[in-house]
Amino acid sequence: MRPRRRFTPDPPRPPRNDALNENIRAARVRLIGEDGAQLGIKSKDDALEIARDHDLDLVLVAQQADPPVARIMDHGKYRYEQEQKAKLARKHQVSINVKEIKLRPKIGIHDYNTKKGHVMRFLNQRAKVKVTIMFRGRETTHPERGRDLLMRLAEDVKEIGQVESPPLLDGRNMVMVLAPTRNAGVKRDDAKTEDTQRDEEAVPGDGNGEAAPQARNEESPAREEVG
């Protein structure tokens, strides 16, 4: 038996532009020249002839008017300019991401530094950061602790982040929003070099120019709460 032939539909045709040249259905149009001059009301054939004399297109720009308004222009160039404008607008459109960090009022110093590092990383990525303090039980009776913690965080990251929304109490949570500043995400090689020189100058030395031995640090406690 012969194999059955499969029906393959034709590819879709591009939509016809009813507002261009011969596709214009209106019998009369109010014609506008290429330079914007008003040429008065013309029949469709006369307007097409004028456009062809200038090697241009006749395009409807106001179909709802009576009679419709048509303009003589280079339609290909017009579409190209519109596409470039749309592309430029999309390029300058900035998408802002919002990251969230959750803290506890009695967070330890090491956990606080870890969370602060995440906040700084998000700000350097040009993202907003929503910082949430979660209260539990009787912690809600001391909201000032959460507010002090949020303001301390804002002070620690003030070089790359600024407070966009101050701390606000929402039920059992307190929320603050940080937005990146102009310095966020900017590499500062000069600042690093200056800090290195300052550290070298701050090291004390003896008469022979050698650095004095550092004192042994005392053992830090296992957990220390952020005051």
Coordinates of C-alpha atoms in Angstrom, one line a residue:
M1 CA 0.0 0.0 0.0
R2 CA 1.2 3.5 -0.8
P3 CA 1.9 5.6 2.3
R4 CA -0.6 8.3 3.1
R5 CA 0.6 11.7 2.3
R6 CA 0.6 14.1 5.2
F7 CA -1.0 17.4 4.8
T8 CA 1.4 20.3 5.5
P9 CA -0.3 23.7 5.9
D10 CA 1.2 26.7 4.2
P11 CA 3.3 29.0 6.3
P12 CA 1.3 31.9 7.7
R13 CA 1.3 35.0 5.6
P14 CA 2.3 38.3 7.1
P15 CA -0.7 40.5 7.9
R16 CA -1.6 43.0 5.2
N17 CA -1.1 46.6 6.1
D18 CA -4.5 48.2 5.3
A19 CA -3.1 51.7 6.0
L20 CA -0.5 51.7 3.3
N21 CA -0.7 52.7 -0.4
E22 CA -3.2 50.7 -2.5
N23 CA -4.6 49.0 0.6
I24 CA -6.1 52.2 1.8
R25 CA -9.9 51.8 1.4
A26 CA -10.9 55.4 1.9
A27 CA -12.0 57.3 -1.3
R28 CA -10.7 60.6 0.0
V29 CA -7.9 61.6 2.4
R30 CA -6.6 64.7 4.0
L31 CA -3.1 64.7 2.6
I32 CA 0.0 65.8 4.5
G33 CA 3.3 66.3 2.6
E34 CA 6.7 64.8 3.6
D35 CA 7.7 68.1 5.2
G36 CA 4.4 68.3 7.2
A37 CA 2.7 70.8 4.9
Q38 CA -1.1 70.6 4.5
L39 CA -1.9 69.6 0.9
G40 CA -5.7 69.6 1.4
I41 CA -8.3 66.9 0.7
K42 CA -7.3 64.7 -2.2
S43 CA -8.8 61.6 -3.7
K44 CA -7.0 58.3 -3.0
D45 CA -5.7 58.1 -6.6
D46 CA -4.4 61.6 -6.6
A47 CA -2.6 61.2 -3.3
L48 CA -1.0 57.9 -4.5
E49 CA 0.2 59.7 -7.6
I50 CA 1.8 62.5 -5.6
A51 CA 3.5 59.9 -3.3
R52 CA 4.8 58.0 -6.3
D53 CA 6.1 61.1 -7.9
H54 CA 8.3 61.6 -4.8
D55 CA 9.2 57.8 -4.7
L56 CA 7.5 57.6 -1.3
D57 CA 4.6 55.8 0.4
L58 CA 1.1 57.0 1.3
V59 CA 0.4 56.0 4.9
L60 CA -2.7 56.6 7.0
V61 CA -1.9 58.3 10.3
A62 CA -5.4 59.0 11.6
Q63 CA -8.0 56.5 10.3
Q64 CA -10.8 57.7 12.6
A65 CA -10.8 61.2 11.2
D66 CA -13.3 62.3 8.6
P67 CA -11.8 62.2 6.0
P68 CA -8.9 60.0 7.2
V69 CA -5.5 61.7 7.4
A70 CA -2.7 60.3 5.2
R71 CA 0.9 61.4 5.1
I72 CA 3.6 61.0 2.4
M73 CA 6.7 59.3 3.9
D74 CA 9.3 56.6 3.5
H75 CA 7.4 53.8 5.3
G76 CA 10.5 51.5 5.6
K77 CA 12.6 54.3 7.1
Y78 CA 9.7 55.2 9.4
R79 CA 9.4 51.6 10.7
Y80 CA 13.1 51.3 11.2
E81 CA 13.1 54.5 13.3
Q82 CA 10.2 53.3 15.4
E83 CA 12.0 50.0 16.1
Q84 CA 15.2 51.8 17.1
K85 CA 13.3 54.0 19.5
A86 CA 11.6 51.0 21.0
K87 CA 14.9 49.2 21.4
L88 CA 16.5 52.2 23.0
A89 CA 13.6 52.5 25.4
R90 CA 14.0 48.9 26.4
K91 CA 17.7 49.4 26.9
H92 CA 17.3 52.3 29.3
Q93 CA 14.6 50.5 31.2
V94 CA 16.1 49.4 34.5
S95 CA 14.7 46.3 36.2
I96 CA 15.0 46.5 39.9
N97 CA 15.3 43.3 41.9
V98 CA 14.2 43.1 45.5
K99 CA 16.0 40.7 47.8
E100 CA 14.9 39.8 51.3
I101 CA 16.9 39.2 54.4
K102 CA 15.3 38.1 57.7
L103 CA 16.8 38.8 61.1
R104 CA 15.9 38.1 64.7
P105 CA 16.1 40.7 67.5
K106 CA 18.5 38.6 69.5
I107 CA 20.8 37.7 66.6
G108 CA 24.4 36.8 67.4
I109 CA 27.3 38.9 66.3
H110 CA 28.6 36.3 63.8
D111 CA 25.2 35.7 62.3
Y112 CA 24.8 39.5 62.0
N113 CA 28.0 39.9 60.1
T114 CA 27.0 37.1 57.8
K115 CA 23.6 38.7 57.1
K116 CA 25.3 42.1 56.6
G117 CA 27.6 40.5 54.0
H118 CA 24.6 39.2 52.1
V119 CA 23.0 42.7 52.2
M120 CA 26.2 44.3 50.9
R121 CA 26.5 41.7 48.1
F122 CA 22.9 42.4 47.0
L123 CA 23.4 46.1 47.1
N124 CA 26.6 45.8 45.0
Q125 CA 24.5 43.9 42.5
R126 CA 22.2 47.0 42.2
A127 CA 19.3 45.3 43.9
K128 CA 17.1 46.6 46.6
V129 CA 17.1 44.8 49.9
K130 CA 14.1 44.2 52.1
V131 CA 15.2 43.6 55.7
T132 CA 12.7 42.0 58.0
I133 CA 12.9 41.6 61.8
M134 CA 10.8 38.7 63.0
F135 CA 9.5 39.0 66.6
R136 CA 8.3 36.0 68.6
G137 CA 6.3 35.8 71.8
R138 CA 7.0 38.6 74.2
E139 CA 9.7 40.1 71.8
T140 CA 6.8 42.2 70.3
T141 CA 6.7 44.2 73.5
H142 CA 10.2 45.7 72.7
P143 CA 10.0 46.8 69.1
E144 CA 12.7 49.4 69.7
R145 CA 15.2 46.5 69.7
G146 CA 14.4 45.6 66.2
R147 CA 14.4 49.3 65.1
D148 CA 17.8 49.8 66.6
L149 CA 19.1 46.7 64.9
L150 CA 17.8 47.9 61.5
M151 CA 19.3 51.4 61.9
R152 CA 22.6 49.9 62.9
L153 CA 22.6 47.8 59.7
A154 CA 21.7 50.9 57.7
E155 CA 24.7 52.7 59.3
D156 CA 27.0 49.8 58.6
V157 CA 26.2 49.8 54.8
K158 CA 25.6 53.5 54.3
E159 CA 28.4 53.7 51.8
I160 CA 26.6 51.5 49.3
G161 CA 23.0 51.5 50.6
Q162 CA 20.5 54.2 51.7
V163 CA 17.2 53.8 53.5
E164 CA 14.4 54.0 51.0
S165 CA 11.7 52.9 53.5
P166 CA 12.3 53.4 57.2
P167 CA 11.6 50.7 59.7
L168 CA 7.8 50.1 60.0
L169 CA 6.0 47.6 62.2
D170 CA 3.8 45.2 60.3
G171 CA 2.1 42.7 62.7
R172 CA 4.9 40.7 64.2
N173 CA 7.5 41.9 61.7
M174 CA 9.4 45.1 61.2
V175 CA 10.4 45.9 57.7
M176 CA 13.0 48.3 56.2
V177 CA 14.0 48.7 52.6
L178 CA 17.5 49.6 51.5
A179 CA 18.3 50.9 48.0
P180 CA 21.7 50.9 46.3
T181 CA 23.6 54.2 46.1
R182 CA 25.8 55.4 43.2
N183 CA 28.8 53.8 44.9
A184 CA 27.2 50.4 45.0
G185 CA 29.0 47.9 42.7
V186 CA 31.9 50.4 41.9
K187 CA 35.4 49.0 42.4
R188 CA 37.6 51.2 44.5
D189 CA 41.2 50.1 43.9
D190 CA 42.5 53.5 45.1
A191 CA 40.6 53.1 48.4
K192 CA 42.1 49.7 48.9
T193 CA 45.6 50.9 48.3
E194 CA 45.1 53.8 50.7
D195 CA 43.8 51.4 53.4
T196 CA 46.8 49.1 52.9
Q197 CA 49.3 52.0 53.3
R198 CA 47.4 53.2 56.5
D199 CA 47.6 49.7 58.0
E200 CA 51.4 49.5 57.3
E201 CA 52.0 52.8 58.9
A202 CA 49.9 51.8 62.0
V203 CA 52.1 48.8 62.8
P204 CA 54.4 49.7 65.7
G205 CA 58.1 48.8 65.5
D206 CA 61.2 48.7 67.7
G207 CA 64.5 50.4 67.2
N208 CA 65.6 47.9 64.5
G209 CA 62.6 48.6 62.4
E210 CA 61.0 45.3 63.1
A211 CA 57.4 45.0 64.0
A212 CA 56.6 44.4 67.6
P213 CA 54.9 41.0 68.4
Q214 CA 51.2 41.2 68.6
A215 CA 49.5 40.5 71.9
R216 CA 47.6 37.2 72.1
N217 CA 43.9 37.8 71.6
E218 CA 41.7 36.6 74.4
E219 CA 39.3 33.8 73.5
S220 CA 36.0 35.2 72.2
P221 CA 32.8 33.9 73.7
A222 CA 30.9 31.3 71.7
R223 CA 28.0 33.7 71.0
E224 CA 27.5 37.4 71.5
E225 CA 24.3 39.2 70.8
V226 CA 24.3 42.4 68.9
G227 CA 23.6 45.2 71.2

